């Protein structure tokens, strides 16, 4: 029996330990495979991060496969059943850091491109690869840098498949056609510190902020829409007090976060928070930070092409979803009208003993290849 080429490449990539923001030779290996297929490969380095942009063909439509070679740290090595950077098969599963997030996807995309190009050298349009080693870290020198460079030179992307692990139980049962945005606030409500026995000489910021906080937590920010659950507001941290039981504190610090959908805007949410705080007459400082804008690709030719590929390969009827954390899709969506994420089941990602079921590896490659066939033939 010949070993699956995708499995072999996945194992090779897992063995190249590439904890974020390191790439450790993964992209060089991909270039070795892509160049003979006619891809023009370009390394775009930024702030210690390695990025790869590769394109085969000069015409439209341009179908891009995107992903990251970096992985999250292993956690305590002694808790792994086998070493995280020694790919190991046990009970039908391949174990190793990056097995699910997302070295199998990268290997599957590259082998899919090889099969597709060898069978259809004269395919229409172009195929691209956008690979970074800064997805799991701050994500400031990765995909966003490449997207800016592509935009500057007027490179037009038409479709992008991001290989993030989006499946739930079975390969193909879920794809992501959008992600919510994330916006945090640090609110400092000011009072006047004093002796707890002389409250008339002090002003208690905990008491003052309580009604405003009750209102913020009860507020309905939007109803969501066809693709999204309603925007959610959550308090993550709240600090006040000196530790002594006879002191009214001088301030309270509250950290909160919005996971917001396309039914709300950054400006709209900020205005409404300020209006509630102002209504309660609070003296406060509020600093905002936005870690991701929401994006949405409505059902269309790309989600249909992937859904059809999944159905043909596995018989599974896929579900479009916008759940989960932020991803690099948020950067790509600014320069590409259709962005959909699809990859293997995500139950073990970022965990000890991360793995992928071996039986999903070749079908994953086949689904990526069928997606190329659906869009470029
Ligand atoms: Zn990932």
Short mmCIF file of C-alpha atoms and ligand atoms in Angstrom, two decimals:
data_model
loop_
_atom_site.label_atom_id
_atom_site.label_comp_id
_atom_site.label_asym_id
_atom_site.label_seq_id
_atom_site.Cartn_x
_atom_site.Cartn_y
_atom_site.Cartn_z
CA UNK A 1 0.00 0.00 0.00
CA UNK A 2 1.38 3.40 -0.89
CA UNK A 3 1.29 5.98 1.83
CA UNK A 4 -0.98 8.95 1.32
CA UNK A 5 1.03 11.88 0.02
CA UNK A 6 -1.05 14.27 2.11
CA UNK A 7 -0.44 12.24 5.26
CA UNK A 8 3.31 12.14 4.53
CA UNK A 9 3.47 15.90 3.99
CA UNK A 10 1.39 16.54 7.12
CA UNK A 11 3.86 14.48 9.16
CA UNK A 12 6.78 16.35 7.64
CA UNK A 13 5.23 19.70 8.56
CA UNK A 14 4.35 18.63 12.13
CA UNK A 15 7.98 17.55 12.64
CA UNK A 16 9.09 21.10 11.80
CA UNK A 17 8.28 22.58 15.20
CA UNK A 18 6.95 26.05 14.40
CA UNK A 19 5.59 27.64 17.55
CA UNK A 20 4.19 31.06 16.70
CA UNK A 21 5.64 33.23 15.15
CA UNK A 22 8.18 30.71 13.84
CA UNK A 23 7.82 29.01 10.47
CA UNK A 24 10.92 26.80 10.81
CA UNK A 25 11.19 25.85 7.17
CA UNK A 26 7.55 24.89 6.55
CA UNK A 27 7.06 27.50 3.84
CA UNK A 28 10.39 26.62 2.17
CA UNK A 29 9.09 23.07 1.88
CA UNK A 30 5.84 24.33 0.34
CA UNK A 31 7.79 26.44 -2.17
CA UNK A 32 9.77 23.32 -3.20
CA UNK A 33 6.47 21.65 -4.01
CA UNK A 34 4.67 24.62 -5.60
CA UNK A 35 7.38 26.01 -7.90
CA UNK A 36 7.60 22.90 -10.14
CA UNK A 37 3.80 23.19 -10.57
CA UNK A 38 4.19 26.65 -12.08
CA UNK A 39 3.52 28.77 -9.00
CA UNK A 40 5.46 32.03 -8.74
CA UNK A 41 6.44 32.15 -5.06
CA UNK A 42 7.29 35.24 -3.10
CA UNK A 43 8.36 35.49 0.53
CA UNK A 44 7.09 38.59 2.31
CA UNK A 45 8.91 38.93 5.64
CA UNK A 46 7.81 41.38 8.33
CA UNK A 47 8.85 41.78 11.96
CA UNK A 48 10.37 38.31 12.27
CA UNK A 49 7.38 36.69 10.57
CA UNK A 50 7.60 34.70 7.33
CA UNK A 51 4.75 34.96 4.83
CA UNK A 52 4.33 33.26 1.48
CA UNK A 53 2.38 34.50 -1.51
CA UNK A 54 2.26 32.07 -4.44
CA UNK A 55 0.25 32.35 -7.63
CA UNK A 56 -0.17 30.14 -10.66
CA UNK A 57 -1.74 31.88 -13.65
CA UNK A 58 -2.37 35.51 -14.48
CA UNK A 59 -6.06 35.56 -15.31
CA UNK A 60 -9.25 35.78 -13.24
CA UNK A 61 -10.92 34.33 -11.32
CA UNK A 62 -8.24 33.99 -8.66
CA UNK A 63 -8.99 31.27 -6.11
CA UNK A 64 -6.76 31.61 -3.03
CA UNK A 65 -6.05 29.02 -0.35
CA UNK A 66 -5.01 30.61 2.92
CA UNK A 67 -3.58 29.29 6.13
CA UNK A 68 -0.88 29.42 8.77
CA UNK A 69 2.21 27.34 9.45
CA UNK A 70 2.60 28.49 13.07
CA UNK A 71 1.15 26.50 15.95
CA UNK A 72 0.29 27.33 19.55
CA UNK A 73 2.73 26.34 22.33
CA UNK A 74 2.57 22.71 23.46
CA UNK A 75 1.82 23.19 27.15
CA UNK A 76 3.48 20.74 29.59
CA UNK A 77 5.42 18.19 27.51
CA UNK A 78 5.00 15.44 30.11
CA UNK A 79 1.23 15.52 29.59
CA UNK A 80 1.54 14.55 25.91
CA UNK A 81 1.18 10.83 25.25
CA UNK A 82 3.76 11.15 22.46
CA UNK A 83 6.08 14.13 21.84
CA UNK A 84 4.12 16.96 20.11
CA UNK A 85 6.63 17.43 17.28
CA UNK A 86 7.03 13.69 16.57
CA UNK A 87 3.96 12.88 14.45
CA UNK A 88 2.59 9.60 15.80
CA UNK A 89 -0.30 7.40 14.68
CA UNK A 90 -2.37 5.59 17.29
CA UNK A 91 -5.83 4.04 16.93
CA UNK A 92 -6.53 5.64 13.57
CA UNK A 93 -5.48 9.11 14.70
CA UNK A 94 -2.44 11.19 13.84
CA UNK A 95 -1.14 13.04 16.91
CA UNK A 96 1.06 16.14 16.97
CA UNK A 97 0.88 19.89 17.53
CA UNK A 98 -0.69 21.39 14.42
CA UNK A 99 -2.35 18.13 13.29
CA UNK A 100 -5.77 19.82 13.32
CA UNK A 101 -4.80 23.51 13.42
CA UNK A 102 -3.73 23.52 10.66
CA UNK A 103 -0.88 21.60 9.10
CA UNK A 104 -3.12 18.87 7.67
CA UNK A 105 -5.11 21.56 5.85
CA UNK A 106 -1.94 23.09 4.44
CA UNK A 107 -0.68 19.71 3.24
CA UNK A 108 -4.12 18.87 1.79
CA UNK A 109 -4.33 22.18 -0.10
CA UNK A 110 -0.87 21.77 -1.65
CA UNK A 111 -1.41 18.13 -2.69
CA UNK A 112 -4.88 19.07 -4.01
CA UNK A 113 -3.29 21.81 -6.14
CA UNK A 114 -0.72 19.33 -7.43
CA UNK A 115 -3.39 16.82 -8.45
CA UNK A 116 -5.56 19.52 -10.00
CA UNK A 117 -2.74 21.13 -12.00
CA UNK A 118 -1.43 17.78 -13.23
CA UNK A 119 -4.91 16.80 -14.46
CA UNK A 120 -5.88 20.25 -15.80
CA UNK A 121 -2.74 22.18 -16.72
CA UNK A 122 -4.85 24.56 -18.81
CA UNK A 123 -7.44 25.36 -16.12
CA UNK A 124 -9.07 28.76 -16.26
CA UNK A 125 -8.20 31.57 -13.86
CA UNK A 126 -5.47 31.37 -11.23
CA UNK A 127 -4.70 29.57 -7.99
CA UNK A 128 -3.03 31.37 -5.10
CA UNK A 129 -1.60 30.46 -1.70
CA UNK A 130 -1.45 32.94 1.16
CA UNK A 131 0.46 31.37 4.03
CA UNK A 132 1.63 33.09 7.22
CA UNK A 133 3.46 32.16 10.42
CA UNK A 134 1.68 34.81 12.49
CA UNK A 135 -1.90 33.69 12.98
CA UNK A 136 -1.76 32.26 16.49
CA UNK A 137 0.20 35.25 17.84
CA UNK A 138 -0.54 38.97 17.60
CA UNK A 139 -1.34 38.60 13.86
CA UNK A 140 0.17 42.00 13.10
CA UNK A 141 2.91 40.89 10.66
CA UNK A 142 1.09 38.08 8.90
CA UNK A 143 -1.94 37.92 6.64
CA UNK A 144 -2.72 41.61 7.16
CA UNK A 145 0.70 42.58 5.73
CA UNK A 146 0.27 40.33 2.68
CA UNK A 147 -3.27 41.64 2.10
CA UNK A 148 -1.99 45.23 2.21
CA UNK A 149 0.78 44.37 -0.28
CA UNK A 150 -1.68 42.65 -2.62
CA UNK A 151 -4.09 45.56 -2.42
CA UNK A 152 -1.31 48.06 -3.18
CA UNK A 153 -0.31 46.26 -6.35
CA UNK A 154 -3.93 45.85 -7.41
CA UNK A 155 -4.07 42.08 -7.18
CA UNK A 156 -7.75 41.08 -7.43
CA UNK A 157 -8.86 38.11 -5.31
CA UNK A 158 -12.18 36.49 -6.21
CA UNK A 159 -12.48 33.53 -3.83
CA UNK A 160 -10.59 32.53 -0.70
CA UNK A 161 -10.74 29.25 1.18
CA UNK A 162 -9.17 29.47 4.65
CA UNK A 163 -8.11 26.07 5.97
CA UNK A 164 -9.05 26.63 9.62
CA UNK A 165 -10.49 23.59 11.39
CA UNK A 166 -14.22 24.32 11.11
CA UNK A 167 -15.76 20.85 11.13
CA UNK A 168 -17.48 19.69 14.28
CA UNK A 169 -18.00 15.90 14.52
CA UNK A 170 -17.60 14.76 10.92
CA UNK A 171 -15.39 16.14 8.19
CA UNK A 172 -17.47 18.68 6.28
CA UNK A 173 -20.36 19.08 8.70
CA UNK A 174 -19.63 22.80 9.16
CA UNK A 175 -18.01 25.63 7.19
CA UNK A 176 -17.69 29.25 8.32
CA UNK A 177 -18.93 32.01 6.07
CA UNK A 178 -18.18 34.78 8.55
CA UNK A 179 -16.90 35.58 11.99
CA UNK A 180 -18.10 37.98 14.61
CA UNK A 181 -16.05 41.05 15.46
CA UNK A 182 -14.39 41.55 18.82
CA UNK A 183 -14.17 44.87 20.65
CA UNK A 184 -12.98 45.38 24.22
CA UNK A 185 -13.41 48.27 26.62
CA UNK A 186 -11.59 49.18 29.82
CA UNK A 187 -13.85 51.35 31.95
CA UNK A 188 -12.52 53.21 34.99
CA UNK A 189 -15.29 54.72 37.12
CA UNK A 190 -14.00 57.34 39.53
CA UNK A 191 -15.19 58.03 43.03
CA UNK A 192 -13.65 59.57 46.12
CA UNK A 193 -11.76 57.33 48.53
CA UNK A 194 -12.64 57.65 52.20
CA UNK A 195 -13.31 56.06 55.58
CA UNK A 196 -16.24 53.70 55.41
CA UNK A 197 -17.63 55.25 58.63
CA UNK A 198 -17.81 58.67 56.97
CA UNK A 199 -19.51 57.94 53.63
CA UNK A 200 -20.70 61.54 53.38
CA UNK A 201 -17.03 62.51 52.86
CA UNK A 202 -16.45 59.92 50.13
CA UNK A 203 -18.11 58.74 46.90
CA UNK A 204 -18.32 55.01 46.33
CA UNK A 205 -17.64 54.16 42.64
CA UNK A 206 -18.88 50.57 43.09
CA UNK A 207 -22.28 51.81 44.19
CA UNK A 208 -22.28 54.42 41.47
CA UNK A 209 -21.48 52.06 38.62
CA UNK A 210 -23.82 49.25 39.73
CA UNK A 211 -27.03 50.59 38.11
CA UNK A 212 -25.19 51.45 34.89
CA UNK A 213 -23.65 47.99 34.82
CA UNK A 214 -27.06 46.41 35.38
CA UNK A 215 -28.36 48.35 32.41
CA UNK A 216 -25.40 47.43 30.21
CA UNK A 217 -25.75 43.74 30.98
CA UNK A 218 -29.50 43.79 30.32
CA UNK A 219 -29.25 45.78 27.09
CA UNK A 220 -30.31 44.11 23.84
CA UNK A 221 -27.72 45.37 21.36
CA UNK A 222 -29.29 43.92 18.22
CA UNK A 223 -31.35 40.94 17.05
CA UNK A 224 -28.60 39.36 15.00
CA UNK A 225 -29.55 38.53 11.43
CA UNK A 226 -29.98 35.62 9.05
CA UNK A 227 -26.37 34.54 9.62
CA UNK A 228 -25.55 35.77 13.10
CA UNK A 229 -26.68 35.36 16.68
CA UNK A 230 -27.29 38.69 18.46
CA UNK A 231 -24.28 40.71 19.58
CA UNK A 232 -23.18 39.80 23.11
CA UNK A 233 -21.73 41.95 25.88
CA UNK A 234 -19.71 40.29 28.64
CA UNK A 235 -17.76 41.65 31.63
CA UNK A 236 -14.46 39.77 32.00
CA UNK A 237 -12.81 41.53 34.95
CA UNK A 238 -13.86 43.89 37.70
CA UNK A 239 -11.46 45.31 40.27
CA UNK A 240 -11.93 47.72 43.14
CA UNK A 241 -11.03 48.06 46.77
CA UNK A 242 -7.86 48.36 48.78
CA UNK A 243 -8.24 45.04 50.57
CA UNK A 244 -9.17 46.79 53.81
CA UNK A 245 -12.76 46.50 54.98
CA UNK A 246 -12.98 50.07 56.28
CA UNK A 247 -12.07 51.93 53.09
CA UNK A 248 -14.38 53.15 50.35
CA UNK A 249 -12.33 52.67 47.17
CA UNK A 250 -11.41 55.57 44.91
CA UNK A 251 -12.14 53.81 41.63
CA UNK A 252 -13.42 50.65 40.01
CA UNK A 253 -11.95 49.13 36.86
CA UNK A 254 -14.23 47.07 34.61
CA UNK A 255 -13.06 45.15 31.52
CA UNK A 256 -15.71 44.13 29.05
CA UNK A 257 -15.94 42.70 25.55
CA UNK A 258 -18.40 42.77 22.69
CA UNK A 259 -18.59 39.87 20.24
CA UNK A 260 -20.53 41.73 17.62
CA UNK A 261 -22.18 40.80 14.37
CA UNK A 262 -22.84 42.67 11.15
CA UNK A 263 -26.15 43.94 12.56
CA UNK A 264 -24.20 46.44 14.73
CA UNK A 265 -21.35 48.85 14.06
CA UNK A 266 -18.34 49.81 16.17
CA UNK A 267 -19.48 53.43 16.34
CA UNK A 268 -23.06 52.50 17.20
CA UNK A 269 -22.06 50.23 20.08
CA UNK A 270 -19.60 52.76 21.47
CA UNK A 271 -22.18 55.56 21.36
CA UNK A 272 -24.76 53.48 23.19
CA UNK A 273 -22.32 52.48 25.95
CA UNK A 274 -21.36 56.12 26.47
CA UNK A 275 -25.02 57.16 26.51
CA UNK A 276 -25.79 54.69 29.32
CA UNK A 277 -22.75 55.75 31.37
CA UNK A 278 -23.57 59.43 30.87
CA UNK A 279 -27.21 58.93 31.79
CA UNK A 280 -26.11 57.60 35.20
CA UNK A 281 -23.91 60.65 35.73
CA UNK A 282 -20.70 58.69 36.15
CA UNK A 283 -17.25 60.24 36.15
CA UNK A 284 -15.24 57.80 34.06
CA UNK A 285 -12.53 57.00 31.53
CA UNK A 286 -13.20 54.48 28.80
CA UNK A 287 -10.56 53.07 26.45
CA UNK A 288 -11.64 50.97 23.46
CA UNK A 289 -9.66 48.41 21.48
CA UNK A 290 -10.88 46.54 18.42
CA UNK A 291 -9.24 43.21 17.68
CA UNK A 292 -11.38 42.27 14.72
CA UNK A 293 -14.17 43.58 12.52
CA UNK A 294 -16.90 41.11 11.60
CA UNK A 295 -17.05 39.71 8.10
CA UNK A 296 -19.75 37.86 6.22
CA UNK A 297 -19.85 36.02 2.90
CA UNK A 298 -23.50 35.39 2.09
CA UNK A 299 -24.36 32.05 0.53
CA UNK A 300 -23.05 32.19 -3.04
CA UNK A 301 -20.74 30.63 -5.62
CA UNK A 302 -17.87 29.90 -3.20
CA UNK A 303 -19.95 28.39 -0.38
CA UNK A 304 -21.89 26.42 -3.02
CA UNK A 305 -18.63 25.14 -4.59
CA UNK A 306 -17.33 23.95 -1.21
CA UNK A 307 -20.70 22.56 -0.09
CA UNK A 308 -21.00 20.64 -3.36
CA UNK A 309 -17.42 19.31 -3.01
CA UNK A 310 -18.18 18.14 0.54
CA UNK A 311 -21.41 16.43 -0.56
CA UNK A 312 -19.73 14.68 -3.49
CA UNK A 313 -16.82 13.46 -1.39
CA UNK A 314 -18.50 12.55 1.90
CA UNK A 315 -22.26 12.66 1.43
CA UNK A 316 -22.44 15.21 4.25
CA UNK A 317 -24.76 18.21 3.87
CA UNK A 318 -22.69 21.06 5.28
CA UNK A 319 -23.94 23.83 7.54
CA UNK A 320 -22.95 27.49 7.16
CA UNK A 321 -21.94 28.99 10.49
CA UNK A 322 -20.47 32.20 11.88
CA UNK A 323 -19.63 30.89 15.37
CA UNK A 324 -16.21 30.77 17.00
CA UNK A 325 -13.37 33.22 17.57
CA UNK A 326 -11.76 35.63 15.15
CA UNK A 327 -9.57 34.36 12.29
CA UNK A 328 -7.41 35.74 9.51
CA UNK A 329 -10.55 35.68 7.36
CA UNK A 330 -11.20 39.15 8.80
CA UNK A 331 -8.18 40.57 6.93
CA UNK A 332 -8.75 38.70 3.69
CA UNK A 333 -12.42 39.72 3.54
CA UNK A 334 -11.28 43.34 3.08
CA UNK A 335 -9.72 42.48 -0.31
CA UNK A 336 -11.77 39.46 -1.37
CA UNK A 337 -15.55 39.42 -1.91
CA UNK A 338 -16.02 35.75 -0.94
CA UNK A 339 -14.15 34.17 1.98
CA UNK A 340 -15.15 30.81 3.44
CA UNK A 341 -13.28 28.73 6.02
CA UNK A 342 -13.21 24.97 5.82
CA UNK A 343 -11.03 22.37 7.51
CA UNK A 344 -11.02 19.28 9.72
CA UNK A 345 -12.84 18.77 13.07
CA UNK A 346 -11.69 21.17 15.75
CA UNK A 347 -12.35 19.23 18.97
CA UNK A 348 -8.66 18.87 19.88
CA UNK A 349 -7.22 22.17 18.68
CA UNK A 350 -4.85 24.00 21.06
CA UNK A 351 -5.12 21.01 23.47
CA UNK A 352 -2.68 18.43 24.81
CA UNK A 353 -2.65 15.44 22.39
CA UNK A 354 -3.97 17.45 19.41
CA UNK A 355 -4.86 15.06 16.59
CA UNK A 356 -6.75 14.40 13.37
CA UNK A 357 -8.47 11.19 12.36
CA UNK A 358 -6.38 9.64 9.58
CA UNK A 359 -9.54 8.67 7.64
CA UNK A 360 -10.31 12.39 7.15
CA UNK A 361 -6.94 13.34 5.63
CA UNK A 362 -7.36 12.25 2.00
CA UNK A 363 -11.03 13.26 1.83
CA UNK A 364 -10.03 16.74 3.03
CA UNK A 365 -7.54 16.93 0.15
CA UNK A 366 -10.19 15.69 -2.27
CA UNK A 367 -12.68 18.34 -1.11
CA UNK A 368 -10.12 21.09 -1.74
CA UNK A 369 -9.41 19.62 -5.20
CA UNK A 370 -13.11 19.35 -6.02
CA UNK A 371 -13.52 22.98 -4.98
CA UNK A 372 -10.86 23.92 -7.56
CA UNK A 373 -12.68 21.80 -10.15
CA UNK A 374 -16.00 23.49 -9.34
CA UNK A 375 -14.58 27.00 -9.72
CA UNK A 376 -11.76 26.75 -12.29
CA UNK A 377 -12.93 24.27 -14.95
ZN1 LIG B 1 -5.66 28.00 13.08
#
